[in-house]
Structure formats: structure tokens, C-alpha cells
Amino acid sequence: MSRSYRTAEGGRIDRSKPLSFTFDDVRYTGFQGDTLASALLANGVKLIARSFKYHRPRGIMSAGPEEPCGMVQLREGARTEPNIRATQVELFDGLVASSQNRWPSVKWDVNSINNLFNRMLPAGFYYKTFMWPKAMWMTYEEVIRHAAGMGRSADQPDPDRYEHMHAYCDVLVAGGGPAGLMAAKSAADSGARVILVDENPELGGYLRGRNQKVGAKSAMDWVASVHVELEAMENVTILSRTTVASYYDHNMLVLNEHTGDHLPTADGWTPRQRNWKVWAKQVVLATGSIERPLVFGNNDVPGVMLTNAIQAYANQYGVTPGRNAVVFTNNDSAYEAVLDMHDAGMRIAAVVDNRTIETAATKPVRERGIPVFHNHVVFNVRGNKHGVKGVEIMALNEAGDHVAGSIIKMDCDVVGMSGGWTPTVHLFSQSRGKLRWMEDITTFVPDVSFQQERSAGACKATWGLNSCLKEGAKAGAEAAKAAGFDTAKPVSSPKSSDDGMGEIRAMWRVPQPPHSHLKRFVDFQDDVAASDVELAIREGYTSIEHTKRYTTLGMGTDQGKTSNVNGLAIVSEELDKPIPEVGHTTFRPPYTAVTMGAITGTERGHHFSPTRRSALHEWHKQAGATFVPAGMWMRPQYYQQPGESMWDAIYRETLNVRTKVGMFDVSPLGKIDIQGPDSAEFLNRCYINGFGKLPVGKCRYGVMLREDGMVFDDGTTSRLSENHFMMTTTTAKAGPVLQHLEYLLDVIWPELNVHVVSVTEEWCGMAVAGPNSRELLARCTDADISNEGLPFMGVAEVDICGVPGRIYRISFSGELAYEVGVSSDWGPHVWSTLMEKGQDLGVAPYGTEAMSIMRIEKGHVVGAELNGRTTADDLGFGGMTSTKKAFIGQRSITKPAFLETDRKQLTGLKSVDGKTKIPRGAQIVADPKGRIPMEQLGEVTANCYSPNLKEFIGLAIVKGARDRKGDRLWAFSPLTKECCEVELCSPHMYDPEGERLRG
Amino acid sequence: MLIKCPWCGDRALQEFSYQGDATVARPPEPADPADANWDDEWYQFVYLRDDPKGWHDEVWHHIQGCRKHFKARRHTVTHVIADTAPMSEELKGGDK
Amino acid sequence: MVEMTERVSALAAIYETGTFGNDVDGGPSVTLHERRPLSIVHIAGNSDDQAFAGGVGKACGCALPIEPGTIATAGELSLIWLAPTRWLAVSPDQGPGILEAALRDACGESGAIIDVSHGRTVIRLSGAHARMVMMKGAPLDFHKSSFTPGRAAQSAISQCGTLITCPAEDTFDVYVFRGFGQHMWEWLTDAAGEFGYKVENPVS
Ligand SMILES: [Zn+2]
């Protein structure tokens, strides 16, 4: 007999396009239009994976996103991905997949011994066994994880491209089945902007797997015609191969579009996946329903499948998953499938129906000579890793709670099961909609909507094609109307037949003969059997949320699509409580797993975060700068010359500023333009010190607090005219300070007439620092920059190097220094001109490291000291604090805790022996050899070797430091074990009188 | 989420920055700094915030849009925003 | 002498004209170029203040657009709404400080006029897929029926604050702070790669 399970004809595959692929290193052939699952089944491959806990052999169970068993490791190398549902992988030429969760092979799996000892792995096994002794948990976990596994992730960077998209629409339709298509059409006809989303490569939903008619056409011809119509409309976007993964607040939905997954590789700039954020005014959920398994003995043997899946493989893919089937059902829907299976050439050994009464659906099946057993159940499946061998059937007793009579043994190689249908309410539930239990069809259905959405079709338990079409059209029109398209009306739907699943006989656990201990699986992905749920209840886990976590029921990547209802029904039976009282677990996004890549989008690699470059960036690069990220800015850290070490360069740059002249790019400092008649008053209220009397043409150093009294930021602010100021902020706080000022003006003092705007990027800022700085600038400007013409803290509007600019006489380095500001596009010209003109003066650029050394020498505070826990007084600005005006944070600093004398205060540090460096980030303690825990007196905030003072120095925040000058303490780093005895000193270690900068 | 800036209209959450409780007002400067209530008032303002379950009036900043602050009445459980308004106007809606 | 000093673009080091990205049927469907040199002035004030609104109108040749997200134009000059009290005047470079001075003279003591000509990088995208590129970047409604010529919106692309305008059908100007210029150029061209794109010489 041929190994092929492909039908001679039929199916929506392209038999002229054979595709070659490998599974577990064996080469097979499929066709364009196959999924990996259909192609494997066509080749007679039944064993796909080993189960999670017991390593039981598993095959393909479904034909869609609900697949709990048939998961594979897809692709190789950097593109490999675990846990991929074979039922949703479109076959492409050269596809490589392998089974997962097995060692060394899926056929000879060492860990399947777990199955023999499965009584040792009951519900809550992890919790029970591995909680003691505690220290052993790590070891157990490692072993378990290795044994369990769930495939492996790639160990190389993902070479594929992922993107984000953003869209708005009037009506989003989730699902391209009959209801969704009609909804999209009705909404679109009204002029509404519609986005129709469908997870499959082809629209049609469940119709793809059926042989139905819409009007006079075959259903799929009808689908194709609607597709063409919709596609021609400018107001419609159709997103195929796209899953509505998540439904968030305010009708925002996240879609996962598989733009390139069906291709061998998505080349060049074509993304593999896109994550869409869509804000929809209205949503129509037409997500269909999922067939439910029945819970009977060994219902997980490869070849036990959902009945609609067998039907779909036969109709859509021209594949018969077996040659000889038994179908076990509790409703009418399986009978249609049986007819299709029969017509596709399968032998149907029997239909086993647990219901007592024959329905109309039975008749055509009997007419084909297929035996139907009513009031019977399949209670056991015989089979192994090679698949189903047969089933065991028994009659039910009168009450229907036990099997009775003798066992009927029947051979077969595939078993169809149909336990009714579960509406796919995941998105509805994510949207905060309330569900209602419908006892007659044993399922939850959408009840009360919370957001702007409506369900239509099978996801609302509307069975039958005719009803779904009508309901879809109505929902689409209603949605459009609600979105403001008043003329919207349902498009008329073509007449179709309307058979549903008839009466259903709930049977949550199929009874087994006395003394049988057959495993009846509820959750196939997590290996949770009915007995596990029973045990959990016996052990007292009576809340459904607890049962879920204890048994892991519904916690797999399949989100319990096939197991939720069966699981909670068993809980309900065990607790003897009606299902609505047991409730249901929460549906959480995403509906199906979304790769990390799609979530990340383009925000990876050098686009992880934007890079901000100064106008002088290229100059720094040419000059050999090493860059350091500071916030988003790239700042030159130091400029290493041939033969120099990093520290050589840094010390050279530092000494050059102290002895000659250096230039530093200060463009990243925040600059805020402040204008308006109330500007001075506004600044007075923002800073601890006064700005009202600052003369025009002068700068002043200012400190800002938060309302809680802690220092927020500092900087120099200049008065350019009566009502015009220029504020500078630290680089890090440029954004927050602007936001703070805007808040104050919008919310606290709307009466002030002040305009603030960021001008950081308009200005290229250059610090020109060192004894030769005045001489250098004098060569480049005609303006009077003498000590008299431009005294310390003066500002002048000048022409410099031929362009207009400003010179501020301010100094961060402690030297005679200026800050030159010119419009950014001219920055490179001015900087290079200064460099050129200052060659004989010894001008050289310096980076952040040299700047950092000089600021430590001078005791200037930066972010490390402005850490949100220091007050102005702690940092030595007590004297600056005005007592004559109110300002932000003022009232807080009079609180007792702010006045305590042993607050941690800023201090300078010197290494006592002069040889040991002060460890970075160290703790300040009295005695490092003392008893642990010891009192932490403070912490080191900055440390360096000062090439000017020729010793190791640092800054620290230390308890009562101002009154402890000369005291010796220890700087101890528990992390690096470094230790240094330090002497507390004034933070102003270099030129404490500030004579140099005023010169 | 989608937040309606009173000026720019409906915009994505990521353009906004939450700026605190709109029901808390900064206490005015006291006439008498020795006023005993003053301390308590200030303490309340700086440190204490309600954490209501339900409707809450908030300040939001359209930081990556027009950069204006405005008020929003948001339900802290459902995130429903009943109304937004410029700082100078009153919020309506919700069950407040 | 000031006129002699050439303005250096933030994109100077990376700007390269030509055709890039995927080789697609029908050729590239996105065209990009930097808009430069420009005069850009930030204007802040109260539109109810006649001295201010009238002054801006006089200096620009068009009335202040009051409706959020709109643009007024006068010849090659655009006046873009940024906020209830903020606008941006943009025109081809008029020379250092010229537009700023004209506005300040016209407004007198009213409002705040700030030259930010050097503080922005402006990138123009056009073509059949320009809209798709924008959709990749910003969470705005770029639908043809929504973001129509004459509209402007501020938002963020790749974490950078941006001003986006639609000067003509299928054409978008993206304004970012100068320091983000290179990053934005790289990001936008990368996003356009899928459709194939052409880079043309800068023009104001
Ligand atoms: Zn806004």
C-alpha cells in the first residue's frame, strides 16, 4: 500500500507546485498550499512530538491555531524557533523542521519512562517534590527543565527584520470567515474605513475546510468574489496572515502580521513580521469557534483528532489523515464531517454517538452504509507511537454515568472526536466583556460588552452558515452606524443552508470500566489528565484560578483553547457546583504567541535608542575621539593620540586646560529660552536664589528644588534683556526641567505671562577654558572680552569667526574660561577656526573624562550628587538660599529633618597614603574591619587621580561632613574588596579661592 | 489607550506623560508663616495622595504633541476616560 | 561676511544621493531629501492679542492658523500650528536672523520670537509608499482621508519627538531636533528600504 495519504484529486493545494521539505532529517514532498501539518499527514507521519511532562507520543490534533500537540522546532541556525504549531506553518520549498521535547529522538525517547511512572508525576508534582530541601530546588529544576524542554531558542542574533505599524479605522473586523466577510462588506459599503484581519493566507475561515455552498456558488468561490470586491475599495484594508493578538483599552488592538513567515527567508528590507497597533472606533469580532475534544482513555494517541480537522485536511488539503476512521461525537456537527471523509475515500468503521436519540443528521451517514452506535462511547484508544490501532467501545447505562455491557473492539487508524464547539471569546474577554454560560450548548458566550465591539457568528454561538452571514452583515452595519455612518445597512446575504450541531449531550469525562486507570487528557499541551484535576480538588484547590496554577491546566502556549471548558466542567462536577459559579480563568493577550522580534520591532541594534549627535560630532570623530553615551548624546570621552594610553590622553587634556587652553563641546547642555513680562518673577519662583535683580548681560548660577525640598537641577541662567533669559540645565535633566517649567506655567501659575521653549539644538556650545582662553577668543572676535569688558559671569552678543554668537564668561573647569554659543550649522566652522587660530597657544580638545577630573578638583556637583536625596544645604548651597522670597520647595526645607546637623553632606576626599585610589561607588565607614553590619556614614560619588594635585581625590556624601574636615575614615567597596583610608576635606580642592577663573 | 488632548484630539497613550493628581492644589502662601495648619497642609500636598478605585481627575501632559497640560477624568479600574479639558475648565462625566 | 559662512547640515556626513533599498518592480516608490537651508522661527503668544496676531500676520503674509493641526501658507512660507500659543514659521533661508527680526519688529513687545533655524533637521518623503513609511513610525492617523495636505501633527518616531506636516498629497515633512537628524534619516531610509527609495539633493 502506498505510503501517501494524499487524495487523488481535490483540495485547495496546487499540485503543479511540489515543495520539498525535511522533518527530523527525512526528506518529504508536499504542495504549495499545504501546511506543515497537512504535508506531514499526507506523508503518513503521525508522530510529531513528545508531550511536555510524560513524554508521550503526540501527533497532529487540529488544523488551526488551537493545536496543542503538533508543535515543532522550525528552521535552523539563527532562524530556529521552538513551539511552532505545524498546523499554522505554510509549507515552503526547503523548509526544515524537527520534533522537539525528545532525546535522543522522537521515536526512542529516554524520558518517556516518565510515562511508566506517571503516578509519580501527579498534579502539583513540582510543588510537592521540589520544595524541600530548599537548596536542592535549583538542581531539581535544572534536571526537570532539561528533561521537559520545549524546544530551544536560537543562540544567535535574529537575522530577520521586524517592524511596527500604526493605523486607525472606523471598523476593525477580526476574522475573515462568513460572518467577518459580511461585516466588512456591510461596514465598507457605508463608507466606513474598515480593516479586515484574518490569520490565514486565504480568507474564508472555516469555509476553507468545508464543502458548503453560499447561494448557488461553492462557498470558496463566494469568498473569492467578496475578497475581490473588498480589495477594490479604497476604504478597506485586508490583512491576511495576521492575527488579532490582543484587545486593549480604548479599542486598541495589536495585530501580528506574518509578512514573511511563508517565505524561505524574507530578504533585504522585507520584514518577517509586523506588529500593528490599531485604534478602531468599532470592532466586530467574528473569530469563529473551536471544536472541543472528548475526554476518554488515551485520547492523546497520535491519530486521535478533532473531527473538523480530519474534514479540513480532506477538503482543503486533499489529505486523509487515516484510511479507516472511527468518529466519536456528542453532537450533530460530526456527521457532516463524516460524509466529507467518506467522500474523500476514507473508510468509516463507525460513528459512536453518546446521545440516545437518532437525529436527522444520522440518515445520510447510514445511507452510506456507515454503522452508527447511539448511546455508546469510545472509552479507550489502543495505539502507540506509530499511531492509533483501534478503539474500545461500550454502551452507556441508563443514567449515562457508567459504561455497561461488553466491550466492542474495533480496528481503525484515526479517531475523530467532537465534544461540541467552543466560541472563540478570547478577544471579547480581553476587551473586558462579560461572558455568560449557556447550559444547552455547554459553552460560554459573549454577554455584556464593555468596549465598542460586537460579536457575530460562531464566536457568539451562532451556528449555521445562513445565520452567520446574516448576523455578520447586521454587525458590520451596526458597527459602521455606531462609528458615525448613519446610512449603514446590512448587505443582503446569499441564501445558504443552516445546519448546526443540534442537541448536545454533555459528557465531560467519558466513563471507563471499573478498575481502569486510563489517562484521559484534558489539556494535551500541559499533560493534564482528568485525574490531575480530580486530585487537585481533593487536595483543596477549589478556586478555578488555583486549580489552573496547581495543575497547569490551560497554561500552555495554546492558552487552553481546547481544554478550558472541559477543565472547568470537570472542576464543576467535582465540586458539585454549577459551571457559572465555578467561573472561568482570565483570557489574557496574546491570542497566539507573538515573537519577541515583533514586539521589539526596529528598536534593536543601533536603533535600540536614538543617538543624538552634536554639530561637532564629525570633528570629534576625525580627531580620534572615543565616544561615550550620555543620555542619548554621544559625547567625546577623550582624544587618544598615537602612543598614548587612555589615561595619558585624559591627563594630558586636563593639564592642557590648566596650563594652556582646551576646548570642550558643551552643546548637549540643556538650553531653555524664557521670554515674557513675568520671566524674572518666574525664575525667582523656580530657583532658590534670586533672579529678579540680575542685570541684563549677566549670568547667575541657580539651583532648583523639587517641592519636597530636594535639589532637582542646577545651571547658569543669563539675562539677555529685561524680559528675556536663557536658562541652561544639566544634559540629563534638559527634558525634565522643561517639562517642570511647562507644568508650573500651565498648572500652578497660569497667570504668569512667560513663554518657555527648548533651544538646546539651536546652539552649538563650546567651552574655551584655560589661561590662554582670552587670548584665543580675542583673535576671533572684535568684541571686548577683557576682564573689564566681559567680567566673570558676564554675557555678550558678539560676532565670532564671522558669525553671530554669544560669549558667556563662565567656568566649569575652574580656569579662566568662556562658553561660546553659535547657531549649530556654523558650529563646525567656528570650532575649527578656534582650533586653527589657537595652535600656538596650545589649544586642544578635551573630553568628558578630563572635564570630570576638573569638576572633582573644583567640587562642582553633577548627577551623582544631585541624586534626589540631597538638599541645597547638603551640597553647600545653603548660603545661596534666599529667605526673602517664596520658591518651589522652600516650605519643605524648613522641616526638622532638613535642619538636622548630621545630614549627609558633600565633602572632598583625599587618599591618606597618597598611593591608594579611592574605590568607585565605595561606602564610607569608620572601620572596615568592624562588625558587620556596620554603620554606613556615606558614599563616594566621584573619584579620580588628579594630575594637577598629583594625588587620589574624590567627592562623597558623608554624615555631618562639614564639621568633620580632617577626619580620617575609610572608603570600602564590598563589591571589589578595595579599601582606602580617606581624609575629609573641602570639596574645593583646586584653587579654592577661585582666583584663576576671575583673572 | 487613546487620550483626547483638548487641542490635538485623540492621540496614542505613548505621546502623553502622567503628571499627577488634579484634585490636589498647591497651597497658597500663608498669610502668617507661624500658622499651625500650614505645616499640615504642606505635608498633605507634598506627600499624601488618595488612591481611589473609580473615577479620578488627573493632570496629563501632551509631551510629544502640543506640550500642553490638561485634565482628564479616568476610571482607575477600567481606564475609561470620561472627559478631558484644559486646566482652566471643569471636567464633566463619570459618576462624579 | 556672515553670508559667506556655509551652514553645515546635520546630515552632511552621511548624505548620499541615489537609489537604495529593495529592487522593486516599477522602481523606488519613496523619495527622500533634506529640506535645507531653511529659516525657522518659533513663535509664542496669545492669538487674542491683536498686536501679536496682527504682527505675525503682517510679517508672514498670512493669518495665524488657530485650528489645531493646521498650516497657513503665504508663498513659500508656512505657519504651522504647534500648540494653542505656539507656531512655527518656516521658509527657505532668508539669511541670518532676517525672518526673526521681521517678526519681532512686527510684534513689538508682544509674544516671544525665537530663531530656531539651525535647531531642526527637516526630511521630506514623497511617493506612493511615503504614507506606509510614516505609518511604521508614528502613532498618528495617516490615512489619505485624514492626514490631508495642510495638516500638521506632533508625535514621536523612534522615540524622537517630531513635527510632521503634509504639504501635498503623498508628501510628508518630518521635523526633528538637529541632534536627532542623522538618527531620523537612518531610521526613515531603513523603513523605506522595503519599497525601494531614491535620495535626491537637498532643496529648501
Ligand atoms: Zn495636544
mmCIF file of N, CA, C and O in Angstrom, chain A residues 69-120:
data_model
loop_
_atom_site.group_PDB
_atom_site.id
_atom_site.type_symbol
_atom_site.label_atom_id
_atom_site.label_comp_id
_atom_site.label_asym_id
_atom_site.label_seq_id
_atom_site.Cartn_x
_atom_site.Cartn_y
_atom_site.Cartn_z
ATOM 1 N N CYS A 69 -0.771 19.831 20.383
ATOM 2 C CA CYS A 69 0.187 18.717 20.367
ATOM 3 C C CYS A 69 1.255 18.848 19.294
ATOM 4 O O CYS A 69 2.435 18.655 19.559
ATOM 5 N N GLY A 70 0.831 19.146 18.086
ATOM 6 C CA GLY A 70 1.739 19.086 16.947
ATOM 7 C C GLY A 70 2.611 20.313 16.840
ATOM 8 O O GLY A 70 2.482 21.122 15.938
ATOM 9 N N MET A 71 3.533 20.443 17.789
ATOM 10 C CA MET A 71 4.418 21.604 17.783
ATOM 11 C C MET A 71 5.824 21.165 17.427
ATOM 12 O O MET A 71 6.303 20.136 17.891
ATOM 13 N N VAL A 72 6.476 21.962 16.612
ATOM 14 C CA VAL A 72 7.795 21.574 16.101
ATOM 15 C C VAL A 72 8.816 22.683 16.323
ATOM 16 O O VAL A 72 8.485 23.820 16.628
ATOM 17 N N GLN A 73 10.051 22.276 16.152
ATOM 18 C CA GLN A 73 11.158 23.218 16.091
ATOM 19 C C GLN A 73 11.295 23.565 14.615
ATOM 20 O O GLN A 73 11.577 22.695 13.790
ATOM 21 N N LEU A 74 11.077 24.832 14.274
ATOM 22 C CA LEU A 74 11.057 25.222 12.866
ATOM 23 C C LEU A 74 12.347 25.937 12.484
ATOM 24 O O LEU A 74 12.856 26.753 13.250
ATOM 25 N N ARG A 75 12.826 25.648 11.306
ATOM 26 C CA ARG A 75 14.024 26.248 10.720
ATOM 27 C C ARG A 75 15.277 25.899 11.532
ATOM 28 O O ARG A 75 15.188 25.233 12.558
ATOM 29 N N GLU A 76 16.404 26.428 11.051
ATOM 30 C CA GLU A 76 17.679 26.064 11.679
ATOM 31 C C GLU A 76 18.500 27.303 11.993
ATOM 32 O O GLU A 76 18.188 28.402 11.521
ATOM 33 N N GLY A 77 19.581 27.110 12.708
ATOM 34 C CA GLY A 77 20.554 28.169 12.957
ATOM 35 C C GLY A 77 19.926 29.371 13.636
ATOM 36 O O GLY A 77 19.130 29.231 14.563
ATOM 37 N N ALA A 78 20.285 30.543 13.148
ATOM 38 C CA ALA A 78 19.835 31.768 13.791
ATOM 39 C C ALA A 78 18.325 31.950 13.675
ATOM 40 O O ALA A 78 17.729 32.694 14.438
ATOM 41 N N ARG A 79 17.698 31.284 12.707
ATOM 42 C CA ARG A 79 16.264 31.466 12.498
ATOM 43 C C ARG A 79 15.434 30.398 13.198
ATOM 44 O O ARG A 79 14.212 30.360 13.044
ATOM 45 N N THR A 80 16.064 29.508 13.933
ATOM 46 C CA THR A 80 15.294 28.414 14.523
ATOM 47 C C THR A 80 14.348 28.938 15.590
ATOM 48 O O THR A 80 14.651 29.920 16.278
ATOM 49 N N GLU A 81 13.183 28.290 15.686
ATOM 50 C CA GLU A 81 12.160 28.747 16.623
ATOM 51 C C GLU A 81 11.422 27.539 17.170
ATOM 52 O O GLU A 81 11.023 26.670 16.403
ATOM 53 N N PRO A 82 11.235 27.470 18.479
ATOM 54 C CA PRO A 82 10.543 26.317 19.060
ATOM 55 C C PRO A 82 9.020 26.537 19.143
ATOM 56 O O PRO A 82 8.548 27.644 18.940
ATOM 57 N N ASN A 83 8.319 25.454 19.462
ATOM 58 C CA ASN A 83 6.885 25.533 19.779
ATOM 59 C C ASN A 83 6.043 26.121 18.664
ATOM 60 O O ASN A 83 5.137 26.903 18.904
ATOM 61 N N ILE A 84 6.389 25.793 17.448
ATOM 62 C CA ILE A 84 5.613 26.327 16.329
ATOM 63 C C ILE A 84 4.547 25.304 15.942
ATOM 64 O O ILE A 84 4.857 24.132 15.702
ATOM 65 N N ARG A 85 3.327 25.748 15.895
ATOM 66 C CA ARG A 85 2.221 24.854 15.554
ATOM 67 C C ARG A 85 2.319 24.461 14.071
ATOM 68 O O ARG A 85 2.176 25.305 13.190
ATOM 69 N N ALA A 86 2.527 23.179 13.834
ATOM 70 C CA ALA A 86 2.672 22.697 12.452
ATOM 71 C C ALA A 86 1.421 23.004 11.639
ATOM 72 O O ALA A 86 1.474 23.115 10.420
ATOM 73 N N THR A 87 0.309 23.165 12.342
ATOM 74 C CA THR A 87 -0.972 23.408 11.654
ATOM 75 C C THR A 87 -1.050 24.817 11.082
ATOM 76 O O THR A 87 -1.936 25.115 10.309
ATOM 77 N N GLN A 88 -0.147 25.705 11.494
ATOM 78 C CA GLN A 88 -0.191 27.076 11.005
ATOM 79 C C GLN A 88 1.048 27.468 10.221
ATOM 80 O O GLN A 88 1.217 28.629 9.886
ATOM 81 N N VAL A 89 1.902 26.465 9.958
ATOM 82 C CA VAL A 89 3.107 26.761 9.174
ATOM 83 C C VAL A 89 2.803 26.508 7.707
ATOM 84 O O VAL A 89 2.493 25.379 7.320
ATOM 85 N N GLU A 90 2.883 27.547 6.896
ATOM 86 C CA GLU A 90 2.690 27.353 5.462
ATOM 87 C C GLU A 90 3.945 26.695 4.913
ATOM 88 O O GLU A 90 5.061 27.158 5.174
ATOM 89 N N LEU A 91 3.743 25.650 4.137
ATOM 90 C CA LEU A 91 4.887 24.923 3.598
ATOM 91 C C LEU A 91 5.604 25.767 2.542
ATOM 92 O O LEU A 91 4.962 26.452 1.751
ATOM 93 N N PHE A 92 6.927 25.773 2.602
ATOM 94 C CA PHE A 92 7.698 26.405 1.528
ATOM 95 C C PHE A 92 8.821 25.452 1.136
ATOM 96 O O PHE A 92 9.140 24.516 1.894
ATOM 97 N N ASP A 93 9.378 25.695 -0.025
ATOM 98 C CA ASP A 93 10.403 24.778 -0.518
ATOM 99 C C ASP A 93 11.645 24.891 0.360
ATOM 100 O O ASP A 93 12.133 25.990 0.621
ATOM 101 N N GLY A 94 12.140 23.773 0.823
ATOM 102 C CA GLY A 94 13.350 23.779 1.632
ATOM 103 C C GLY A 94 13.094 23.922 3.124
ATOM 104 O O GLY A 94 14.030 24.049 3.908
ATOM 105 N N LEU A 95 11.831 23.881 3.522
ATOM 106 C CA LEU A 95 11.519 24.005 4.951
ATOM 107 C C LEU A 95 12.191 22.885 5.752
ATOM 108 O O LEU A 95 12.233 21.739 5.304
ATOM 109 N N VAL A 96 12.748 23.248 6.887
ATOM 110 C CA VAL A 96 13.361 22.264 7.773
ATOM 111 C C VAL A 96 12.686 22.350 9.132
ATOM 112 O O VAL A 96 12.601 23.425 9.720
ATOM 113 N N ALA A 97 12.186 21.213 9.596
ATOM 114 C CA ALA A 97 11.567 21.191 10.920
ATOM 115 C C ALA A 97 12.023 19.949 11.652
ATOM 116 O O ALA A 97 12.461 18.975 11.024
ATOM 117 N N SER A 98 11.965 20.001 12.958
ATOM 118 C CA SER A 98 12.286 18.799 13.715
ATOM 119 C C SER A 98 11.363 18.691 14.911
ATOM 120 O O SER A 98 10.784 19.677 15.353
ATOM 121 N N SER A 99 11.249 17.469 15.398
ATOM 122 C CA SER A 99 10.406 17.260 16.564
ATOM 123 C C SER A 99 11.138 17.792 17.780
ATOM 124 O O SER A 99 12.366 17.887 17.793
ATOM 125 N N GLN A 100 10.409 18.153 18.773
ATOM 126 C CA GLN A 100 11.050 18.694 19.961
ATOM 127 C C GLN A 100 10.611 17.896 21.175
ATOM 128 O O GLN A 100 9.748 17.045 21.087
ATOM 129 N N ASN A 101 11.247 18.197 22.301
ATOM 130 C CA ASN A 101 10.836 17.564 23.528
ATOM 131 C C ASN A 101 11.169 16.077 23.539
ATOM 132 O O ASN A 101 10.439 15.290 24.080
ATOM 133 N N ARG A 102 12.266 15.731 22.886
ATOM 134 C CA ARG A 102 12.630 14.319 22.876
ATOM 135 C C ARG A 102 14.143 14.208 22.910
ATOM 136 O O ARG A 102 14.860 15.101 22.478
ATOM 137 N N TRP A 103 14.634 13.106 23.470
ATOM 138 C CA TRP A 103 16.049 12.851 23.436
ATOM 139 C C TRP A 103 16.282 11.349 23.524
ATOM 140 O O TRP A 103 15.691 10.708 24.356
ATOM 141 N N PRO A 104 17.028 10.743 22.675
ATOM 142 C CA PRO A 104 17.760 11.353 21.561
ATOM 143 C C PRO A 104 16.905 11.530 20.316
ATOM 144 O O PRO A 104 17.252 12.297 19.448
ATOM 145 N N SER A 105 15.766 10.814 20.193
ATOM 146 C CA SER A 105 14.935 11.004 19.020
ATOM 147 C C SER A 105 13.482 10.861 19.440
ATOM 148 O O SER A 105 13.179 10.312 20.503
ATOM 149 N N VAL A 106 12.596 11.355 18.570
ATOM 150 C CA VAL A 106 11.194 11.326 18.960
ATOM 151 C C VAL A 106 10.694 9.890 19.050
ATOM 152 O O VAL A 106 9.768 9.572 19.779
ATOM 153 N N LYS A 107 11.362 8.980 18.332
ATOM 154 C CA LYS A 107 10.910 7.582 18.363
ATOM 155 C C LYS A 107 11.444 6.826 19.567
ATOM 156 O O LYS A 107 10.775 5.985 20.128
ATOM 157 N N TRP A 108 12.681 7.141 19.959
ATOM 158 C CA TRP A 108 13.281 6.494 21.126
ATOM 159 C C TRP A 108 13.583 7.567 22.157
ATOM 160 O O TRP A 108 14.681 8.083 22.236
ATOM 161 N N ASP A 109 12.592 7.884 22.898
ATOM 162 C CA ASP A 109 12.762 8.981 23.833
ATOM 163 C C ASP A 109 13.027 8.425 25.220
ATOM 164 O O ASP A 109 12.191 7.740 25.797
ATOM 165 N N VAL A 110 14.226 8.683 25.743
ATOM 166 C CA VAL A 110 14.624 8.157 27.051
ATOM 167 C C VAL A 110 13.644 8.569 28.149
ATOM 168 O O VAL A 110 13.274 7.793 29.007
ATOM 169 N N ASN A 111 13.196 9.816 28.065
ATOM 170 C CA ASN A 111 12.352 10.323 29.137
ATOM 171 C C ASN A 111 10.925 9.782 29.115
ATOM 172 O O ASN A 111 10.141 10.094 29.989
ATOM 173 N N SER A 112 10.605 9.027 28.075
ATOM 174 C CA SER A 112 9.243 8.508 28.047
ATOM 175 C C SER A 112 9.031 7.525 29.188
ATOM 176 O O SER A 112 7.926 7.105 29.467
ATOM 177 N N ILE A 113 10.123 7.201 29.881
ATOM 178 C CA ILE A 113 9.995 6.383 31.091
ATOM 179 C C ILE A 113 9.111 7.097 32.118
ATOM 180 O O ILE A 113 8.452 6.479 32.929
ATOM 181 N N ASN A 114 9.082 8.414 32.011
ATOM 182 C CA ASN A 114 8.178 9.187 32.869
ATOM 183 C C ASN A 114 6.753 8.657 32.763
ATOM 184 O O ASN A 114 5.998 8.683 33.718
ATOM 185 N N ASN A 115 6.427 8.211 31.569
ATOM 186 C CA ASN A 115 5.078 7.740 31.332
ATOM 187 C C ASN A 115 4.782 6.489 32.150
ATOM 188 O O ASN A 115 3.687 6.313 32.665
ATOM 189 N N LEU A 116 5.795 5.603 32.297
ATOM 190 C CA LEU A 116 5.599 4.389 33.076
ATOM 191 C C LEU A 116 5.431 4.697 34.552
ATOM 192 O O LEU A 116 4.800 3.981 35.285
ATOM 193 N N PHE A 117 6.049 5.790 34.953
ATOM 194 C CA PHE A 117 5.977 6.153 36.371
ATOM 195 C C PHE A 117 5.047 7.329 36.570
ATOM 196 O O PHE A 117 5.251 8.155 37.434
ATOM 197 N N ASN A 118 4.047 7.408 35.709
ATOM 198 C CA ASN A 118 3.288 8.651 35.719
ATOM 199 C C ASN A 118 2.548 8.898 37.022
ATOM 200 O O ASN A 118 2.155 9.994 37.309
ATOM 201 N N ARG A 119 2.396 7.866 37.829
ATOM 202 C CA ARG A 119 1.747 8.132 39.112
ATOM 203 C C ARG A 119 2.644 8.945 40.025
ATOM 204 O O ARG A 119 2.221 9.475 41.029
ATOM 205 N N MET A 120 3.916 8.983 39.659
ATOM 206 C CA MET A 120 4.823 9.803 40.467
ATOM 207 C C MET A 120 4.814 11.263 40.030
ATOM 208 O O MET A 120 5.455 12.100 40.607
#
